[in-house]
């Protein structure tokens, strides 16, 4: 945990015209906010991306990807700067180019967790850091569930990437439902405990976040995402590449598994995977596994 000494924290009272319009719509919002950087624009579409701190490789990749593509389409991304899904969402949003904002469970002059010091500074410079806690307030467990109501209130849409059955991310969802917000959940592997929370949400009627385009539809946007480009490029793949590509999904597979599925030679499979990786269709996990991007 690292303290950042500075003189540029702004205290915005609820009576101020600068207080976010989105927060005015709900009861129980803070009487004042402390901000380092800027507040999210009221006239700009906004998504909150939340999920597990101890996320899987799948969750990490998807949080980054969805946030990056939504950011590229001009959507503001809000999260909580925590380890796991939060941090990956902020990183993806920074890559996408639209401002990202973090609502903290401590004073905005304190970087928590300390592993995110560089990310803390990048988020502050891109968009802003927000807290209802005064500067100097240390991170306490009781502050984090409370800050989730601010995350959901500042967003138009909430995307849950990964969540255990009893996850802090589901507290954000509860606030979001009380506030009448639209909630999406990302499907995950059925044998993963990190998928249980998302699958329960889907069972209860949450939107299925099966593509970035689905979320963009909430604002009537289409956007020009890598996902769209990949689909167009996919139509031009040679038949052998198509077959290898069709064997992959979001769970990493080894070349040996693909050889068994396609009955291709080891050389053809390796060459195909290398070409697909260079074209941006697949990603490599470590040295021996591949998965669709």
GROMACS .gro file of C-alpha atoms in nm:
model
  293
    1UNK     CA    1   0.000   0.000   0.000
    2UNK     CA    2   0.151   0.327  -0.110
    3UNK     CA    3   0.049   0.681  -0.026
    4UNK     CA    4   0.063   0.946  -0.294
    5UNK     CA    5   0.115   1.297  -0.159
    6UNK     CA    6  -0.031   1.570  -0.378
    7UNK     CA    7  -0.249   1.880  -0.375
    8UNK     CA    8  -0.488   1.803  -0.659
    9UNK     CA    9  -0.774   1.621  -0.486
   10UNK     CA   10  -1.109   1.785  -0.546
   11UNK     CA   11  -1.397   1.753  -0.300
   12UNK     CA   12  -1.732   1.769  -0.481
   13UNK     CA   13  -2.037   1.824  -0.263
   14UNK     CA   14  -2.378   1.688  -0.361
   15UNK     CA   15  -2.503   2.045  -0.393
   16UNK     CA   16  -2.240   2.118  -0.660
   17UNK     CA   17  -2.333   2.126  -1.027
   18UNK     CA   18  -2.031   1.901  -1.085
   19UNK     CA   19  -2.179   1.618  -0.882
   20UNK     CA   20  -2.256   1.331  -1.126
   21UNK     CA   21  -2.612   1.342  -1.258
   22UNK     CA   22  -2.627   0.963  -1.259
   23UNK     CA   23  -2.579   0.954  -0.881
   24UNK     CA   24  -2.858   1.203  -0.820
   25UNK     CA   25  -3.109   0.946  -0.939
   26UNK     CA   26  -3.066   0.716  -0.639
   27UNK     CA   27  -3.102   0.726  -0.262
   28UNK     CA   28  -2.808   0.659  -0.037
   29UNK     CA   29  -2.547   0.820  -0.258
   30UNK     CA   30  -2.251   1.000  -0.094
   31UNK     CA   31  -2.294   1.356   0.029
   32UNK     CA   32  -1.956   1.433  -0.123
   33UNK     CA   33  -1.702   1.271  -0.352
   34UNK     CA   34  -1.325   1.303  -0.353
   35UNK     CA   35  -1.179   1.298  -0.701
   36UNK     CA   36  -0.831   1.286  -0.841
   37UNK     CA   37  -0.848   1.353  -1.212
   38UNK     CA   38  -1.194   1.377  -1.363
   39UNK     CA   39  -1.541   1.238  -1.313
   40UNK     CA   40  -1.707   1.026  -1.584
   41UNK     CA   41  -1.892   1.232  -1.840
   42UNK     CA   42  -2.268   1.227  -1.788
   43UNK     CA   43  -2.331   1.238  -2.163
   44UNK     CA   44  -2.106   0.944  -2.250
   45UNK     CA   45  -2.218   0.577  -2.243
   46UNK     CA   46  -2.063   0.391  -1.951
   47UNK     CA   47  -2.013   0.028  -1.854
   48UNK     CA   48  -1.901  -0.117  -1.521
   49UNK     CA   49  -1.684  -0.428  -1.558
   50UNK     CA   50  -1.661  -0.634  -1.239
   51UNK     CA   51  -1.560  -0.984  -1.138
   52UNK     CA   52  -1.335  -1.213  -0.938
   53UNK     CA   53  -1.010  -1.093  -0.783
   54UNK     CA   54  -0.857  -1.439  -0.829
   55UNK     CA   55  -0.978  -1.478  -1.183
   56UNK     CA   56  -0.872  -1.748  -1.427
   57UNK     CA   57  -0.667  -1.697  -1.742
   58UNK     CA   58  -0.997  -1.705  -1.929
   59UNK     CA   59  -1.147  -1.434  -1.708
   60UNK     CA   60  -0.836  -1.219  -1.732
   61UNK     CA   61  -0.833  -1.236  -2.112
   62UNK     CA   62  -1.203  -1.166  -2.149
   63UNK     CA   63  -1.206  -0.875  -1.904
   64UNK     CA   64  -0.921  -0.715  -2.097
   65UNK     CA   65  -1.074  -0.790  -2.437
   66UNK     CA   66  -1.428  -0.670  -2.361
   67UNK     CA   67  -1.305  -0.352  -2.192
   68UNK     CA   68  -1.065  -0.276  -2.477
   69UNK     CA   69  -1.328  -0.324  -2.747
   70UNK     CA   70  -1.595  -0.128  -2.560
   71UNK     CA   71  -1.344   0.149  -2.499
   72UNK     CA   72  -1.252   0.151  -2.868
   73UNK     CA   73  -1.620   0.209  -2.941
   74UNK     CA   74  -1.623   0.515  -2.712
   75UNK     CA   75  -1.767   0.354  -2.397
   76UNK     CA   76  -1.634   0.473  -2.059
   77UNK     CA   77  -1.522   0.180  -1.842
   78UNK     CA   78  -1.564   0.191  -1.464
   79UNK     CA   79  -1.428  -0.061  -1.214
   80UNK     CA   80  -1.265  -0.080  -0.874
   81UNK     CA   81  -0.888  -0.113  -0.942
   82UNK     CA   82  -0.880  -0.445  -0.754
   83UNK     CA   83  -0.666  -0.741  -0.853
   84UNK     CA   84  -0.806  -0.975  -1.117
   85UNK     CA   85  -1.098  -0.869  -1.337
   86UNK     CA   86  -1.100  -0.503  -1.222
   87UNK     CA   87  -0.736  -0.443  -1.306
   88UNK     CA   88  -0.758  -0.623  -1.639
   89UNK     CA   89  -1.065  -0.420  -1.733
   90UNK     CA   90  -0.883  -0.093  -1.660
   91UNK     CA   91  -0.583  -0.211  -1.863
   92UNK     CA   92  -0.802  -0.305  -2.157
   93UNK     CA   93  -0.984   0.027  -2.142
   94UNK     CA   94  -0.654   0.215  -2.144
   95UNK     CA   95  -0.557   0.022  -2.457
   96UNK     CA   96  -0.892   0.108  -2.613
   97UNK     CA   97  -0.837   0.481  -2.573
   98UNK     CA   98  -1.152   0.603  -2.395
   99UNK     CA   99  -1.121   0.728  -2.037
  100UNK     CA  100  -1.151   0.474  -1.757
  101UNK     CA  101  -1.242   0.547  -1.394
  102UNK     CA  102  -1.180   0.365  -1.065
  103UNK     CA  103  -1.401   0.389  -0.757
  104UNK     CA  104  -1.182   0.313  -0.455
  105UNK     CA  105  -1.249   0.166  -0.112
  106UNK     CA  106  -0.994   0.402   0.043
  107UNK     CA  107  -0.879   0.761   0.000
  108UNK     CA  108  -0.783   0.860  -0.354
  109UNK     CA  109  -0.437   0.947  -0.225
  110UNK     CA  110  -0.373   0.580  -0.142
  111UNK     CA  111  -0.291   0.319  -0.402
  112UNK     CA  112  -0.448  -0.015  -0.311
  113UNK     CA  113  -0.347  -0.279  -0.392
  114UNK     CA  114   0.010  -0.155  -0.414
  115UNK     CA  115   0.082  -0.391  -0.705
  116UNK     CA  116  -0.136  -0.160  -0.913
  117UNK     CA  117   0.069   0.155  -0.858
  118UNK     CA  118   0.144   0.200  -1.230
  119UNK     CA  119  -0.218   0.125  -1.318
  120UNK     CA  120  -0.334   0.367  -1.049
  121UNK     CA  121  -0.137   0.648  -1.213
  122UNK     CA  122  -0.253   0.556  -1.564
  123UNK     CA  123  -0.620   0.550  -1.463
  124UNK     CA  124  -0.582   0.886  -1.289
  125UNK     CA  125  -0.422   1.037  -1.601
  126UNK     CA  126  -0.673   0.877  -1.838
  127UNK     CA  127  -0.991   0.945  -1.647
  128UNK     CA  128  -1.005   0.965  -1.271
  129UNK     CA  129  -0.999   0.813  -0.923
  130UNK     CA  130  -1.313   0.848  -0.712
  131UNK     CA  131  -1.398   0.778  -0.348
  132UNK     CA  132  -1.649   0.879  -0.086
  133UNK     CA  133  -1.376   0.832   0.176
  134UNK     CA  134  -1.163   1.136   0.271
  135UNK     CA  135  -0.797   1.146   0.171
  136UNK     CA  136  -0.578   0.939   0.398
  137UNK     CA  137  -0.850   0.679   0.465
  138UNK     CA  138  -0.695   0.333   0.475
  139UNK     CA  139  -0.862   0.045   0.287
  140UNK     CA  140  -1.096  -0.140   0.523
  141UNK     CA  141  -1.318  -0.433   0.432
  142UNK     CA  142  -1.638  -0.245   0.514
  143UNK     CA  143  -1.563   0.025   0.255
  144UNK     CA  144  -1.552  -0.206  -0.047
  145UNK     CA  145  -1.913  -0.333  -0.054
  146UNK     CA  146  -2.030   0.027  -0.006
  147UNK     CA  147  -1.823   0.159  -0.297
  148UNK     CA  148  -1.993  -0.095  -0.525
  149UNK     CA  149  -2.318   0.103  -0.515
  150UNK     CA  150  -2.128   0.397  -0.667
  151UNK     CA  151  -1.975   0.179  -0.939
  152UNK     CA  152  -2.317   0.052  -1.046
  153UNK     CA  153  -2.484   0.394  -1.017
  154UNK     CA  154  -2.224   0.557  -1.244
  155UNK     CA  155  -2.277   0.294  -1.516
  156UNK     CA  156  -2.552   0.235  -1.769
  157UNK     CA  157  -2.470  -0.135  -1.799
  158UNK     CA  158  -2.293  -0.381  -1.566
  159UNK     CA  159  -2.084  -0.665  -1.709
  160UNK     CA  160  -1.987  -0.951  -1.476
  161UNK     CA  161  -1.692  -1.142  -1.620
  162UNK     CA  162  -1.629  -1.412  -1.356
  163UNK     CA  163  -1.782  -1.462  -1.013
  164UNK     CA  164  -1.792  -1.736  -0.755
  165UNK     CA  165  -2.121  -1.829  -0.593
  166UNK     CA  166  -2.056  -1.578  -0.312
  167UNK     CA  167  -1.862  -1.305  -0.485
  168UNK     CA  168  -1.817  -0.938  -0.408
  169UNK     CA  169  -1.906  -0.870  -0.771
  170UNK     CA  170  -2.258  -0.994  -0.698
  171UNK     CA  171  -2.296  -0.715  -0.442
  172UNK     CA  172  -2.251  -0.473  -0.731
  173UNK     CA  173  -2.519  -0.666  -0.921
  174UNK     CA  174  -2.761  -0.638  -0.627
  175UNK     CA  175  -2.713  -0.261  -0.622
  176UNK     CA  176  -2.749  -0.248  -1.000
  177UNK     CA  177  -3.080  -0.435  -0.993
  178UNK     CA  178  -3.211  -0.204  -0.721
  179UNK     CA  179  -3.111   0.088  -0.942
  180UNK     CA  180  -3.283  -0.062  -1.246
  181UNK     CA  181  -2.961  -0.115  -1.442
  182UNK     CA  182  -2.908  -0.370  -1.717
  183UNK     CA  183  -2.684  -0.659  -1.612
  184UNK     CA  184  -2.488  -0.888  -1.843
  185UNK     CA  185  -2.291  -1.196  -1.746
  186UNK     CA  186  -2.018  -1.374  -1.938
  187UNK     CA  187  -2.069  -1.751  -1.970
  188UNK     CA  188  -1.774  -1.961  -1.858
  189UNK     CA  189  -1.662  -2.323  -1.832
  190UNK     CA  190  -1.932  -2.528  -1.657
  191UNK     CA  191  -1.676  -2.709  -1.441
  192UNK     CA  192  -1.522  -2.391  -1.300
  193UNK     CA  193  -1.626  -2.249  -0.961
  194UNK     CA  194  -1.556  -1.905  -1.109
  195UNK     CA  195  -1.847  -1.954  -1.351
  196UNK     CA  196  -2.111  -2.031  -1.089
  197UNK     CA  197  -2.200  -1.670  -1.011
  198UNK     CA  198  -2.232  -1.575  -1.378
  199UNK     CA  199  -2.437  -1.882  -1.463
  200UNK     CA  200  -2.672  -1.812  -1.173
  201UNK     CA  201  -2.719  -1.460  -1.306
  202UNK     CA  202  -2.794  -1.597  -1.652
  203UNK     CA  203  -3.047  -1.838  -1.502
  204UNK     CA  204  -3.212  -1.543  -1.329
  205UNK     CA  205  -3.244  -1.346  -1.652
  206UNK     CA  206  -2.921  -1.150  -1.695
  207UNK     CA  207  -2.819  -1.074  -2.051
  208UNK     CA  208  -2.577  -1.316  -2.214
  209UNK     CA  209  -2.254  -1.134  -2.297
  210UNK     CA  210  -2.165  -1.367  -2.581
  211UNK     CA  211  -2.008  -1.086  -2.788
  212UNK     CA  212  -1.899  -0.726  -2.764
  213UNK     CA  213  -2.157  -0.638  -3.028
  214UNK     CA  214  -2.431  -0.755  -2.791
  215UNK     CA  215  -2.330  -0.496  -2.534
  216UNK     CA  216  -2.282  -0.222  -2.792
  217UNK     CA  217  -2.643  -0.283  -2.892
  218UNK     CA  218  -2.749  -0.140  -2.555
  219UNK     CA  219  -2.650   0.204  -2.685
  220UNK     CA  220  -2.750   0.140  -3.046
  221UNK     CA  221  -2.385   0.121  -3.147
  222UNK     CA  222  -2.216  -0.114  -3.386
  223UNK     CA  223  -1.858   0.000  -3.365
  224UNK     CA  224  -1.558  -0.129  -3.554
  225UNK     CA  225  -1.417  -0.388  -3.319
  226UNK     CA  226  -1.151  -0.651  -3.363
  227UNK     CA  227  -1.428  -0.904  -3.318
  228UNK     CA  228  -1.602  -0.783  -3.634
  229UNK     CA  229  -1.276  -0.774  -3.826
  230UNK     CA  230  -1.190  -1.127  -3.715
  231UNK     CA  231  -1.523  -1.256  -3.840
  232UNK     CA  232  -1.466  -1.098  -4.179
  233UNK     CA  233  -1.113  -1.236  -4.202
  234UNK     CA  234  -1.236  -1.578  -4.097
  235UNK     CA  235  -1.436  -1.607  -4.418
  236UNK     CA  236  -1.111  -1.590  -4.615
  237UNK     CA  237  -0.928  -1.862  -4.425
  238UNK     CA  238  -0.816  -2.169  -4.618
  239UNK     CA  239  -1.011  -2.486  -4.544
  240UNK     CA  240  -0.726  -2.647  -4.346
  241UNK     CA  241  -0.693  -2.337  -4.128
  242UNK     CA  242  -1.069  -2.331  -4.081
  243UNK     CA  243  -1.066  -2.687  -3.956
  244UNK     CA  244  -0.786  -2.621  -3.707
  245UNK     CA  245  -0.953  -2.298  -3.596
  246UNK     CA  246  -1.287  -2.477  -3.544
  247UNK     CA  247  -1.117  -2.716  -3.299
  248UNK     CA  248  -1.028  -2.428  -3.069
  249UNK     CA  249  -1.245  -2.253  -2.816
  250UNK     CA  250  -1.191  -2.038  -2.507
  251UNK     CA  251  -1.044  -2.331  -2.316
  252UNK     CA  252  -0.673  -2.380  -2.402
  253UNK     CA  253  -0.589  -2.685  -2.617
  254UNK     CA  254  -0.257  -2.846  -2.696
  255UNK     CA  255  -0.142  -2.926  -3.053
  256UNK     CA  256  -0.169  -3.295  -2.962
  257UNK     CA  257  -0.542  -3.256  -2.891
  258UNK     CA  258  -0.591  -3.083  -3.226
  259UNK     CA  259  -0.396  -3.355  -3.407
  260UNK     CA  260  -0.635  -3.613  -3.260
  261UNK     CA  261  -0.938  -3.409  -3.368
  262UNK     CA  262  -0.824  -3.326  -3.723
  263UNK     CA  263  -0.602  -3.627  -3.802
  264UNK     CA  264  -0.357  -3.380  -3.956
  265UNK     CA  265   0.017  -3.429  -3.925
  266UNK     CA  266   0.196  -3.260  -3.639
  267UNK     CA  267   0.373  -3.032  -3.887
  268UNK     CA  268   0.048  -2.919  -4.050
  269UNK     CA  269  -0.115  -2.846  -3.713
  270UNK     CA  270   0.184  -2.649  -3.583
  271UNK     CA  271   0.209  -2.451  -3.909
  272UNK     CA  272  -0.164  -2.378  -3.902
  273UNK     CA  273  -0.154  -2.265  -3.539
  274UNK     CA  274   0.143  -2.040  -3.612
  275UNK     CA  275  -0.039  -1.881  -3.906
  276UNK     CA  276  -0.358  -1.836  -3.704
  277UNK     CA  277  -0.157  -1.675  -3.424
  278UNK     CA  278   0.011  -1.434  -3.667
  279UNK     CA  279  -0.328  -1.343  -3.814
  280UNK     CA  280  -0.460  -1.264  -3.468
  281UNK     CA  281  -0.720  -1.541  -3.454
  282UNK     CA  282  -0.567  -1.738  -3.166
  283UNK     CA  283  -0.352  -1.668  -2.865
  284UNK     CA  284  -0.082  -1.883  -2.713
  285UNK     CA  285  -0.093  -1.974  -2.344
  286UNK     CA  286   0.257  -2.056  -2.227
  287UNK     CA  287   0.449  -2.264  -2.480
  288UNK     CA  288   0.212  -2.553  -2.540
  289UNK     CA  289  -0.149  -2.435  -2.544
  290UNK     CA  290  -0.368  -2.230  -2.777
  291UNK     CA  291  -0.713  -2.075  -2.755
  292UNK     CA  292  -0.942  -1.855  -2.964
  293UNK     CA  293  -0.913  -1.483  -2.909
   0.00000   0.00000   0.00000
